[in-house]
mmCIF file of C-alpha atoms and ligand atoms in Angstrom:
data_model
loop_
_atom_site.group_PDB
_atom_site.id
_atom_site.type_symbol
_atom_site.label_atom_id
_atom_site.label_comp_id
_atom_site.label_asym_id
_atom_site.label_seq_id
_atom_site.Cartn_x
_atom_site.Cartn_y
_atom_site.Cartn_z
ATOM 1 C CA MET A 1 0.000 0.000 0.000
ATOM 2 C CA ASN A 2 2.761 2.444 0.991
ATOM 3 C CA THR A 3 4.807 1.508 -2.051
ATOM 4 C CA CYS A 4 1.724 2.003 -4.113
ATOM 5 C CA TYR A 5 1.304 5.565 -2.861
ATOM 6 C CA LEU A 6 4.981 6.293 -3.333
ATOM 7 C CA THR A 7 4.800 5.144 -6.926
ATOM 8 C CA LEU A 8 1.692 7.205 -7.469
ATOM 9 C CA TRP A 9 3.364 10.294 -6.060
ATOM 10 C CA PHE A 10 6.395 9.697 -8.222
ATOM 11 C CA VAL A 11 4.249 9.458 -11.338
ATOM 12 C CA LEU A 12 2.234 12.534 -10.352
ATOM 13 C CA ALA A 13 5.415 14.491 -9.719
ATOM 14 C CA LEU A 14 6.523 13.738 -13.259
ATOM 15 C CA VAL A 15 3.193 14.375 -14.923
ATOM 16 C CA LEU A 16 1.703 17.278 -13.013
ATOM 17 C CA PRO A 17 3.954 20.136 -14.055
ATOM 18 C CA LEU A 18 3.125 19.364 -17.660
ATOM 19 C CA SER A 19 -0.619 19.101 -17.292
ATOM 20 C CA SER A 20 -3.191 21.791 -16.755
ATOM 21 C CA SER A 21 -4.651 19.880 -13.807
ATOM 22 C CA ALA A 22 -1.670 21.024 -11.740
ATOM 23 C CA ALA A 23 -3.633 24.128 -10.845
ATOM 24 C CA ALA A 24 -6.153 21.970 -9.000
ATOM 25 C CA TYR A 25 -3.477 20.986 -6.489
ATOM 26 C CA PRO A 26 -2.611 23.106 -3.479
ATOM 27 C CA THR A 27 0.154 25.595 -4.014
ATOM 28 C CA LYS A 28 2.101 24.229 -1.079
ATOM 29 C CA HIS A 29 2.501 20.546 -0.387
ATOM 30 C CA ILE A 30 0.971 19.478 2.907
ATOM 31 C CA PRO A 31 2.560 16.183 4.043
ATOM 32 C CA ALA A 32 -0.155 15.175 6.509
ATOM 33 C CA LEU A 33 -3.563 16.001 7.927
ATOM 34 C CA TYR A 34 -4.250 15.539 11.647
ATOM 35 C CA VAL A 35 -7.908 15.764 12.666
ATOM 36 C CA PHE A 36 -9.376 16.616 16.086
ATOM 37 C CA GLY A 37 -12.933 17.232 17.208
ATOM 38 C CA ASP A 38 -16.416 15.762 17.349
ATOM 39 C CA SER A 39 -18.891 13.761 15.254
ATOM 40 C CA LEU A 40 -18.648 16.158 12.339
ATOM 41 C CA VAL A 41 -15.224 14.672 11.598
ATOM 42 C CA ASP A 42 -15.043 11.375 13.569
ATOM 43 C CA CYS A 43 -14.296 8.626 11.049
ATOM 44 C CA GLY A 44 -14.609 5.619 13.335
ATOM 45 C CA ASN A 45 -12.829 6.217 16.638
ATOM 46 C CA ASN A 46 -15.998 5.806 18.669
ATOM 47 C CA ASN A 47 -16.513 2.346 17.165
ATOM 48 C CA HIS A 48 -13.651 1.318 19.434
ATOM 49 C CA LEU A 49 -15.175 2.746 22.612
ATOM 50 C CA PRO A 50 -17.614 0.780 24.795
ATOM 51 C CA SER A 51 -20.364 3.291 23.963
ATOM 52 C CA GLY A 52 -19.874 2.630 20.234
ATOM 53 C CA GLY A 53 -20.332 4.807 17.171
ATOM 54 C CA PRO A 54 -22.877 5.036 14.342
ATOM 55 C CA SER A 55 -21.537 1.852 12.794
ATOM 56 C CA PHE A 56 -24.806 0.653 11.305
ATOM 57 C CA LEU A 57 -26.685 1.360 8.109
ATOM 58 C CA PRO A 58 -28.037 3.710 6.878
ATOM 59 C CA TYR A 59 -24.945 5.577 8.144
ATOM 60 C CA GLY A 60 -22.319 5.126 5.443
ATOM 61 C CA ILE A 61 -24.852 4.035 2.835
ATOM 62 C CA ASP A 62 -23.091 6.260 0.259
ATOM 63 C CA PHE A 63 -19.552 5.688 1.537
ATOM 64 C CA MET A 64 -17.332 3.950 -1.001
ATOM 65 C CA HIS A 65 -18.668 0.403 -0.707
ATOM 66 C CA GLY A 66 -21.889 1.384 1.003
ATOM 67 C CA LYS A 67 -20.570 0.335 4.388
ATOM 68 C CA PRO A 68 -20.926 2.051 7.761
ATOM 69 C CA THR A 69 -17.580 3.301 9.093
ATOM 70 C CA GLY A 70 -18.562 5.211 12.208
ATOM 71 C CA ARG A 71 -18.967 8.465 10.295
ATOM 72 C CA ALA A 72 -22.127 10.258 11.440
ATOM 73 C CA THR A 73 -23.366 10.843 7.913
ATOM 74 C CA ASN A 74 -24.314 8.934 4.774
ATOM 75 C CA GLY A 75 -20.914 9.368 3.077
ATOM 76 C CA LYS A 76 -17.796 11.457 3.444
ATOM 77 C CA THR A 77 -17.167 14.066 6.114
ATOM 78 C CA VAL A 78 -15.644 17.513 5.678
ATOM 79 C CA ALA A 79 -12.324 16.042 6.885
ATOM 80 C CA ASP A 80 -12.498 13.490 4.062
ATOM 81 C CA PHE A 81 -13.088 16.166 1.449
ATOM 82 C CA LEU A 82 -10.250 18.199 2.940
ATOM 83 C CA ALA A 83 -7.881 15.219 2.623
ATOM 84 C CA ILE A 84 -8.959 14.724 -0.977
ATOM 85 C CA HIS A 85 -8.390 18.385 -1.700
ATOM 86 C CA LEU A 86 -4.874 18.116 -0.299
ATOM 87 C CA GLY A 87 -4.145 15.032 -2.386
ATOM 88 C CA LEU A 88 -3.812 12.901 0.747
ATOM 89 C CA PRO A 89 -5.405 9.562 1.646
ATOM 90 C CA LEU A 90 -8.452 9.789 3.951
ATOM 91 C CA THR A 91 -7.243 9.956 7.551
ATOM 92 C CA PRO A 92 -7.647 6.640 9.401
ATOM 93 C CA PRO A 93 -9.137 6.607 12.922
ATOM 94 C CA TYR A 94 -6.376 6.425 15.548
ATOM 95 C CA LEU A 95 -8.167 3.788 17.625
ATOM 96 C CA GLY A 96 -8.692 1.616 14.538
ATOM 97 C CA LEU A 97 -4.954 1.261 13.897
ATOM 98 C CA SER A 98 -2.642 -1.304 15.456
ATOM 99 C CA ASN A 99 0.619 0.030 16.847
ATOM 100 C CA HIS A 100 2.381 -1.531 13.867
ATOM 101 C CA GLN A 101 0.100 0.389 11.499
ATOM 102 C CA ARG A 102 0.586 3.629 13.437
ATOM 103 C CA ASN A 103 4.312 3.243 12.874
ATOM 104 C CA ARG A 104 3.741 3.371 9.129
ATOM 105 C CA VAL A 105 1.282 6.242 8.659
ATOM 106 C CA SER A 106 2.912 9.560 7.833
ATOM 107 C CA THR A 107 0.034 11.183 5.939
ATOM 108 C CA GLY A 108 -2.103 11.969 8.959
ATOM 109 C CA ILE A 109 -4.387 10.413 11.552
ATOM 110 C CA ASN A 110 -7.860 11.223 12.829
ATOM 111 C CA TYR A 111 -8.357 11.469 16.619
ATOM 112 C CA ALA A 112 -11.872 12.953 16.538
ATOM 113 C CA SER A 113 -14.606 11.449 18.660
ATOM 114 C CA ALA A 114 -18.360 11.897 18.375
ATOM 115 C CA GLY A 115 -19.864 13.585 21.413
ATOM 116 C CA SER A 116 -16.658 15.253 22.530
ATOM 117 C CA GLY A 117 -16.178 18.943 23.136
ATOM 118 C CA VAL A 118 -13.502 21.349 24.244
ATOM 119 C CA LEU A 119 -14.116 20.809 27.960
ATOM 120 C CA PRO A 120 -12.854 17.732 29.792
ATOM 121 C CA ASP A 121 -16.264 17.059 31.329
ATOM 122 C CA THR A 122 -18.265 17.080 28.085
ATOM 123 C CA ASN A 123 -19.475 13.527 27.460
ATOM 124 C CA ASN A 124 -16.212 12.177 28.840
ATOM 125 C CA ASP A 125 -17.831 8.827 29.623
ATOM 126 C CA THR A 126 -18.787 8.164 25.989
ATOM 127 C CA SER A 127 -16.123 9.931 23.920
ATOM 128 C CA LEU A 128 -12.451 10.875 23.723
ATOM 129 C CA THR A 129 -12.099 14.337 25.197
ATOM 130 C CA LEU A 130 -10.033 16.856 23.235
ATOM 131 C CA ASP A 131 -7.344 16.479 25.899
ATOM 132 C CA LYS A 132 -7.271 12.737 25.270
ATOM 133 C CA GLN A 133 -7.144 13.291 21.510
ATOM 134 C CA ILE A 134 -4.143 15.579 21.971
ATOM 135 C CA LYS A 135 -2.562 13.013 24.286
ATOM 136 C CA PHE A 136 -2.906 10.393 21.559
ATOM 137 C CA PHE A 137 -1.337 12.800 19.089
ATOM 138 C CA HIS A 138 1.519 13.301 21.524
ATOM 139 C CA ARG A 139 1.919 9.528 21.571
ATOM 140 C CA THR A 140 2.024 9.527 17.771
ATOM 141 C CA ILE A 141 4.868 12.038 17.905
ATOM 142 C CA THR A 142 6.858 10.249 20.580
ATOM 143 C CA HIS A 143 6.206 6.591 19.714
ATOM 144 C CA ASN A 144 5.187 6.240 16.070
ATOM 145 C CA LEU A 145 6.476 9.045 13.852
ATOM 146 C CA PRO A 146 10.095 8.558 15.026
ATOM 147 C CA LYS A 147 9.956 5.144 13.302
ATOM 148 C CA MET A 148 9.684 7.022 9.986
ATOM 149 C CA PHE A 149 11.586 10.220 10.799
ATOM 150 C CA THR A 150 14.770 9.159 12.481
ATOM 151 C CA GLU A 151 16.220 12.682 12.577
ATOM 152 C CA ASN A 152 14.523 14.950 15.080
ATOM 153 C CA GLU A 153 14.751 17.863 12.659
ATOM 154 C CA GLU A 154 12.920 15.916 10.002
ATOM 155 C CA LEU A 155 10.131 15.087 12.443
ATOM 156 C CA GLU A 156 9.762 18.711 13.543
ATOM 157 C CA LYS A 157 9.610 19.821 9.919
ATOM 158 C CA HIS A 158 6.920 17.218 9.208
ATOM 159 C CA ILE A 159 4.766 18.440 12.089
ATOM 160 C CA SER A 160 5.241 22.114 11.302
ATOM 161 C CA GLU A 161 4.234 21.564 7.668
ATOM 162 C CA SER A 162 1.246 19.350 8.491
ATOM 163 C CA LEU A 163 -2.289 20.654 8.695
ATOM 164 C CA PHE A 164 -4.255 20.474 11.958
ATOM 165 C CA PHE A 165 -8.005 20.454 11.509
ATOM 166 C CA VAL A 166 -10.024 21.205 14.651
ATOM 167 C CA SER A 167 -13.818 21.023 14.602
ATOM 168 C CA THR A 168 -15.375 21.170 18.052
ATOM 169 C CA GLY A 169 -17.376 23.166 20.599
ATOM 170 C CA VAL A 170 -21.020 22.510 19.845
ATOM 171 C CA ASN A 171 -21.318 19.646 22.337
ATOM 172 C CA ASP A 172 -20.030 21.830 25.166
ATOM 173 C CA TYR A 173 -23.047 24.061 24.671
ATOM 174 C CA PHE A 174 -25.404 21.241 25.594
ATOM 175 C CA HIS A 175 -24.824 20.025 29.091
ATOM 176 C CA ASN A 176 -26.997 17.147 30.195
ATOM 177 C CA GLY A 177 -29.529 18.204 27.586
ATOM 178 C CA THR A 178 -29.735 21.861 28.608
ATOM 179 C CA PHE A 179 -28.320 24.712 26.576
ATOM 180 C CA ARG A 180 -25.769 26.944 28.323
ATOM 181 C CA GLY A 181 -25.895 30.128 26.387
ATOM 182 C CA ASN A 182 -24.643 33.005 28.513
ATOM 183 C CA LYS A 183 -21.660 35.184 27.663
ATOM 184 C CA SER A 184 -19.503 34.108 30.575
ATOM 185 C CA PHE A 185 -19.778 30.543 29.350
ATOM 186 C CA ALA A 186 -18.677 31.636 25.870
ATOM 187 C CA PHE A 187 -15.630 33.392 27.309
ATOM 188 C CA PHE A 188 -14.833 30.341 29.412
ATOM 189 C CA LEU A 189 -15.066 28.047 26.386
ATOM 190 C CA LEU A 190 -12.862 30.399 24.350
ATOM 191 C CA SER A 191 -10.184 30.385 27.028
ATOM 192 C CA GLU A 192 -10.331 26.577 27.136
ATOM 193 C CA ILE A 193 -10.007 26.130 23.346
ATOM 194 C CA THR A 194 -7.137 28.639 23.393
ATOM 195 C CA LEU A 195 -5.300 26.490 25.946
ATOM 196 C CA ARG A 196 -5.669 23.380 23.750
ATOM 197 C CA VAL A 197 -4.568 25.114 20.560
ATOM 198 C CA LYS A 198 -1.529 26.402 22.459
ATOM 199 C CA THR A 199 -0.771 22.857 23.617
ATOM 200 C CA MET A 200 -0.844 21.676 20.003
ATOM 201 C CA TYR A 201 1.392 24.584 19.035
ATOM 202 C CA GLY A 202 3.733 23.530 21.825
ATOM 203 C CA LEU A 203 3.928 20.092 20.218
ATOM 204 C CA GLY A 204 5.054 21.688 16.957
ATOM 205 C CA ALA A 205 1.793 22.361 15.080
ATOM 206 C CA ARG A 206 1.886 25.564 13.027
ATOM 207 C CA LYS A 207 -0.860 25.243 10.423
ATOM 208 C CA PHE A 208 -4.426 25.149 11.690
ATOM 209 C CA ILE A 209 -7.839 25.042 10.121
ATOM 210 C CA LEU A 210 -10.652 25.662 12.588
ATOM 211 C CA ASN A 211 -14.360 25.305 12.081
ATOM 212 C CA ASN A 212 -16.526 27.665 14.045
ATOM 213 C CA ILE A 213 -19.588 26.247 15.832
ATOM 214 C CA PRO A 214 -22.562 25.314 13.623
ATOM 215 C CA PRO A 215 -26.003 26.901 14.132
ATOM 216 C CA ALA A 216 -27.298 24.215 16.483
ATOM 217 C CA GLY A 217 -30.618 26.052 16.645
ATOM 218 C CA CYS A 218 -31.203 24.894 13.059
ATOM 219 C CA PHE A 219 -30.500 21.202 13.713
ATOM 220 C CA PRO A 220 -33.619 19.121 13.011
ATOM 221 C CA SER A 221 -33.621 18.143 16.716
ATOM 222 C CA LYS A 222 -34.275 21.809 17.553
ATOM 223 C CA ALA A 223 -36.190 22.965 14.476
ATOM 224 C CA ILE A 224 -38.895 20.365 15.158
ATOM 225 C CA HIS A 225 -39.778 22.197 18.381
ATOM 226 C CA THR A 226 -40.068 25.711 16.933
ATOM 227 C CA ARG A 227 -43.196 27.371 15.607
ATOM 228 C CA PRO A 228 -43.702 27.536 12.726
ATOM 229 C CA ILE A 229 -42.121 24.093 12.672
ATOM 230 C CA GLY A 230 -38.773 23.955 10.898
ATOM 231 C CA LYS A 231 -37.679 27.455 11.871
ATOM 232 C CA CYS A 232 -34.299 27.832 13.572
ATOM 233 C CA ASP A 233 -34.175 28.400 17.318
ATOM 234 C CA GLU A 234 -32.531 31.816 17.154
ATOM 235 C CA LYS A 235 -31.946 32.009 20.891
ATOM 236 C CA ILE A 236 -29.481 29.166 20.572
ATOM 237 C CA ASN A 237 -27.983 30.593 17.385
ATOM 238 C CA LYS A 238 -27.506 34.009 18.941
ATOM 239 C CA ALA A 239 -25.404 32.605 21.772
ATOM 240 C CA ILE A 240 -23.328 30.580 19.336
ATOM 241 C CA THR A 241 -22.859 33.622 17.101
ATOM 242 C CA PHE A 242 -21.373 35.468 20.053
ATOM 243 C CA TYR A 243 -18.842 32.679 20.594
ATOM 244 C CA ASN A 244 -18.051 32.531 16.876
ATOM 245 C CA LYS A 245 -17.343 36.245 16.632
ATOM 246 C CA LYS A 246 -14.954 36.059 19.547
ATOM 247 C CA LEU A 247 -13.319 32.905 18.191
ATOM 248 C CA ARG A 248 -12.062 34.845 15.193
ATOM 249 C CA GLU A 249 -10.536 37.460 17.500
ATOM 250 C CA VAL A 250 -8.947 34.763 19.631
ATOM 251 C CA LEU A 251 -7.309 33.207 16.568
ATOM 252 C CA HIS A 252 -5.869 36.553 15.484
ATOM 253 C CA GLU A 253 -4.549 37.056 18.996
ATOM 254 C CA LEU A 254 -2.895 33.640 18.910
ATOM 255 C CA GLN A 255 -1.296 34.555 15.618
ATOM 256 C CA SER A 256 0.202 37.742 16.997
ATOM 257 C CA ASN A 257 1.481 35.971 20.112
ATOM 258 C CA LEU A 258 2.819 32.716 18.673
ATOM 259 C CA PRO A 259 5.593 32.933 16.076
ATOM 260 C CA GLY A 260 4.785 30.960 12.934
ATOM 261 C CA PHE A 261 1.152 30.281 13.910
ATOM 262 C CA THR A 262 -1.029 30.372 10.784
ATOM 263 C CA PHE A 263 -4.661 29.479 10.342
ATOM 264 C CA ILE A 264 -7.696 29.165 8.159
ATOM 265 C CA HIS A 265 -10.968 30.193 9.741
ATOM 266 C CA ALA A 266 -13.815 28.105 8.341
ATOM 267 C CA ASP A 267 -17.316 29.492 8.703
ATOM 268 C CA LEU A 268 -19.395 26.372 9.227
ATOM 269 C CA TYR A 269 -22.090 28.487 10.863
ATOM 270 C CA GLY A 270 -22.421 30.810 7.879
ATOM 271 C CA PHE A 271 -22.425 27.899 5.468
ATOM 272 C CA LEU A 272 -25.329 26.043 7.092
ATOM 273 C CA LYS A 273 -27.363 29.230 7.412
ATOM 274 C CA LYS A 274 -26.697 30.022 3.785
ATOM 275 C CA MET A 275 -27.748 26.537 2.687
ATOM 276 C CA ARG A 276 -31.042 26.909 4.487
ATOM 277 C CA LYS A 277 -31.697 29.925 2.311
ATOM 278 C CA ILE A 278 -30.282 28.934 -1.053
ATOM 279 C CA GLY A 279 -29.763 25.160 -0.764
ATOM 280 C CA SER A 280 -32.167 24.522 -3.612
ATOM 281 C CA TYR A 281 -29.650 26.204 -5.909
ATOM 282 C CA TYR A 282 -27.461 23.182 -5.160
ATOM 283 C CA GLY A 283 -30.325 20.697 -5.366
ATOM 284 C CA ILE A 284 -30.662 20.637 -1.571
ATOM 285 C CA VAL A 285 -34.383 21.260 -1.411
ATOM 286 C CA GLU A 286 -35.044 19.848 2.076
ATOM 287 C CA THR A 287 -33.190 22.160 4.431
ATOM 288 C CA TRP A 288 -34.536 21.265 7.843
ATOM 289 C CA LYS A 289 -35.932 17.729 8.047
ATOM 290 C CA PRO A 290 -33.451 14.897 8.513
ATOM 291 C CA CYS A 291 -32.993 12.270 5.808
ATOM 292 C CA CYS A 292 -32.861 9.538 8.448
ATOM 293 C CA PRO A 293 -35.499 8.849 9.553
ATOM 294 C CA ASN A 294 -37.472 9.970 6.546
ATOM 295 C CA THR A 295 -40.335 11.193 8.727
ATOM 296 C CA ILE A 296 -40.689 13.757 11.473
ATOM 297 C CA TYR A 297 -43.488 11.857 13.200
ATOM 298 C CA GLY A 298 -42.107 9.850 16.083
ATOM 299 C CA ASP A 299 -38.537 9.484 17.262
ATOM 300 C CA LEU A 300 -36.108 11.654 15.239
ATOM 301 C CA LYS A 301 -33.252 9.280 16.049
ATOM 302 C CA CYS A 302 -31.592 7.548 13.099
ATOM 303 C CA GLN A 303 -31.559 3.870 14.042
ATOM 304 C CA PRO A 304 -30.645 0.588 12.363
ATOM 305 C CA SER A 305 -34.313 0.093 11.571
ATOM 306 C CA SER A 306 -34.809 3.607 10.176
ATOM 307 C CA VAL A 307 -35.698 4.087 6.541
ATOM 308 C CA PRO A 308 -33.667 6.969 5.083
ATOM 309 C CA CYS A 309 -34.845 9.312 2.353
ATOM 310 C CA PRO A 310 -34.377 7.736 -1.085
ATOM 311 C CA ASN A 311 -32.197 10.553 -2.458
ATOM 312 C CA ARG A 312 -29.737 11.733 0.164
ATOM 313 C CA ASN A 313 -28.489 14.545 -2.058
ATOM 314 C CA THR A 314 -31.680 16.510 -1.588
ATOM 315 C CA HIS A 315 -31.266 16.854 2.199
ATOM 316 C CA LEU A 316 -29.077 19.303 4.121
ATOM 317 C CA PHE A 317 -29.154 17.102 7.223
ATOM 318 C CA PHE A 318 -28.605 13.364 7.246
ATOM 319 C CA ASP A 319 -29.780 12.840 10.809
ATOM 320 C CA GLN A 320 -31.098 15.139 13.517
ATOM 321 C CA TYR A 321 -27.658 16.687 14.143
ATOM 322 C CA HIS A 322 -25.374 16.011 11.199
ATOM 323 C CA PRO A 323 -25.031 17.374 7.669
ATOM 324 C CA SER A 324 -25.381 14.972 4.769
ATOM 325 C CA GLU A 325 -22.497 14.133 2.464
ATOM 326 C CA ILE A 326 -23.739 16.561 -0.183
ATOM 327 C CA ALA A 327 -23.644 19.353 2.403
ATOM 328 C CA ASN A 328 -20.100 18.391 3.391
ATOM 329 C CA LYS A 329 -19.120 18.313 -0.251
ATOM 330 C CA GLU A 330 -20.559 21.755 -0.997
ATOM 331 C CA TYR A 331 -18.890 23.052 2.159
ATOM 332 C CA ALA A 332 -15.492 21.861 0.961
ATOM 333 C CA TRP A 333 -16.160 23.254 -2.512
ATOM 334 C CA LEU A 334 -17.145 26.675 -1.207
ATOM 335 C CA CYS A 335 -14.205 26.644 1.206
ATOM 336 C CA PHE A 336 -11.411 25.602 -1.123
ATOM 337 C CA ASN A 337 -12.556 26.451 -4.607
ATOM 338 C CA GLU A 338 -14.929 29.369 -4.272
ATOM 339 C CA LYS A 339 -13.003 30.643 -1.238
ATOM 340 C CA ILE A 340 -16.005 32.178 0.450
ATOM 341 C CA ILE A 341 -16.514 29.990 3.512
ATOM 342 C CA CYS A 342 -12.850 29.948 4.468
ATOM 343 C CA LYS A 343 -10.501 32.850 5.061
ATOM 344 C CA HIS A 344 -6.812 32.195 5.364
ATOM 345 C CA TRP A 345 -4.404 34.106 7.554
ATOM 346 C CA GLY A 346 -0.879 33.267 6.584
ATOM 347 C CA LEU A 347 -1.805 29.736 5.572
ATOM 348 C CA LYS A 348 -2.374 29.425 1.837
ATOM 349 C CA LEU A 349 -3.829 26.125 0.742
ATOM 350 C CA PHE A 350 -5.723 27.431 -2.221
HETATM 351 C C1 NAG B 1 -15.767 13.727 33.560
HETATM 352 O O1 NAG B 1 -16.904 14.545 33.710
HETATM 353 C C2 NAG B 1 -17.403 14.606 35.042
HETATM 354 C C3 NAG B 1 -18.630 15.499 35.037
HETATM 355 O O2 NAG B 1 -19.478 15.224 33.969
HETATM 356 C C4 NAG B 1 -16.359 15.147 35.987
HETATM 357 O O3 NAG B 1 -16.849 15.101 37.307
HETATM 358 C C5 NAG B 1 -15.078 14.325 35.863
HETATM 359 O O4 NAG B 1 -14.052 14.924 36.629
HETATM 360 C C6 NAG B 1 -14.627 14.251 34.411
HETATM 361 N N1 NAG B 1 -13.475 13.386 34.292
HETATM 362 C C7 NAG B 1 -12.329 13.832 33.760
HETATM 363 C C8 NAG B 1 -11.261 12.809 33.656
HETATM 364 O O5 NAG B 1 -12.141 14.970 33.372
HETATM 365 C C1 NAG B 2 -29.345 15.486 34.067
HETATM 366 O O1 NAG B 2 -30.716 15.566 33.692
HETATM 367 C C2 NAG B 2 -31.524 14.614 34.309
HETATM 368 C C3 NAG B 2 -32.951 14.714 33.746
HETATM 369 O O2 NAG B 2 -33.095 15.823 32.914
HETATM 370 C C4 NAG B 2 -31.526 14.847 35.813
HETATM 371 O O3 NAG B 2 -32.340 13.893 36.471
HETATM 372 C C5 NAG B 2 -30.093 14.739 36.346
HETATM 373 O O4 NAG B 2 -30.049 15.056 37.699
HETATM 374 C C6 NAG B 2 -29.200 15.694 35.584
HETATM 375 N N1 NAG B 2 -27.801 15.463 35.983
HETATM 376 C C7 NAG B 2 -26.967 16.455 36.281
HETATM 377 C C8 NAG B 2 -25.575 16.062 36.668
HETATM 378 O O5 NAG B 2 -27.279 17.644 36.243
HETATM 379 C C1 NAG B 3 -23.636 31.048 32.875
HETATM 380 O O1 NAG B 3 -23.730 29.679 32.580
HETATM 381 C C2 NAG B 3 -22.914 28.844 33.376
HETATM 382 C C3 NAG B 3 -22.970 27.422 32.799
HETATM 383 O O2 NAG B 3 -24.258 27.007 32.516
HETATM 384 C C4 NAG B 3 -23.370 28.930 34.828
HETATM 385 O O3 NAG B 3 -22.571 28.112 35.655
HETATM 386 C C5 NAG B 3 -23.262 30.387 35.269
HETATM 387 O O4 NAG B 3 -23.787 30.524 36.573
HETATM 388 C C6 NAG B 3 -24.018 31.316 34.326
HETATM 389 N N1 NAG B 3 -23.681 32.695 34.655
HETATM 390 C C7 NAG B 3 -24.596 33.674 34.670
HETATM 391 C C8 NAG B 3 -24.075 35.047 34.985
HETATM 392 O O5 NAG B 3 -25.765 33.480 34.437
#
């Protein structure tokens, strides 16, 4: 497999400069993608926890061979589309790799865990907290990567050139089912995410891409309770908007305080709100009901026995919390190609 990729890269290196498709590749080569966060980007880590992940159909129904992987959607996640954009293999879940396999992966690993948040007490009984995810990454640096980068300098260069994708925060807002939306909580959460980004920086990370928090008030789980039904709960969205505004400031502050720190700010919130308005332009005509189950009468939970909508590409949400693959795909397209969802600050990937 590794030889296969090497050969492929060799061939691409020869062919690309001559072909017009070279422009489709990022201007700077990114050697690896490391992913942290929650169910928006988990690709199977929770399958290896006692609580389990969404490892049953119809999750994964549109993923490569139509198999569930633990991704909380019908196909690929935003992290998958990001890897594809970078010309990298999809990141494997850390917990799904044997130590032997971990010693041989130098193109990135996914540590994300559905249910997790920024705070150590958010769903820590059923998911890998962000602290734990960073601990596992630390283990990758100390135990696995040195098997491939024998010189310390080489290893540091690899980490500093790699991309760190962080997508988290929404689960912290819901504590034991209740929404915590005041400003002091937002400031607390911002200081906690800052600490974790600094820890990653301390481990050598320099290139970050951060999602802001999605408009949870528009999730089907919330929109079903509003009147008229399907409207977003703007009280929830307002609190999240406050956090999101400050997040951008926090990232700029980090950049001025930490030498070499670069980032892309990805506006997941703005994207989902925009899709609710103009999704039909992209064929996404159902912008609030989930695809799975394909009814809003009864339990909104997507279960093994649930019948999904026949055409997943017409739905913004796959289940009551998660975007469908088509939404993830449009997100990546608007981020990397149209350049409207994502703004880069010192980190040019497109
Ligand atoms: C897990 O969360 C609970 C509260 O939900 C907290 O009491 C406990 O200290 C947390 N454990 C860790 C390891 O952070
Ligand atoms: C969580 O919510 C349930 C029911 O809503 C309640 O009985 C329980 O005491 C709550 N737990 C905590 C730690 O707040
Ligand atoms: C804000 O929310 C947090 C978490 O829910 C709570 O502990 C705190 O008391 C609240 N503060 C104010 C000023 O309402």
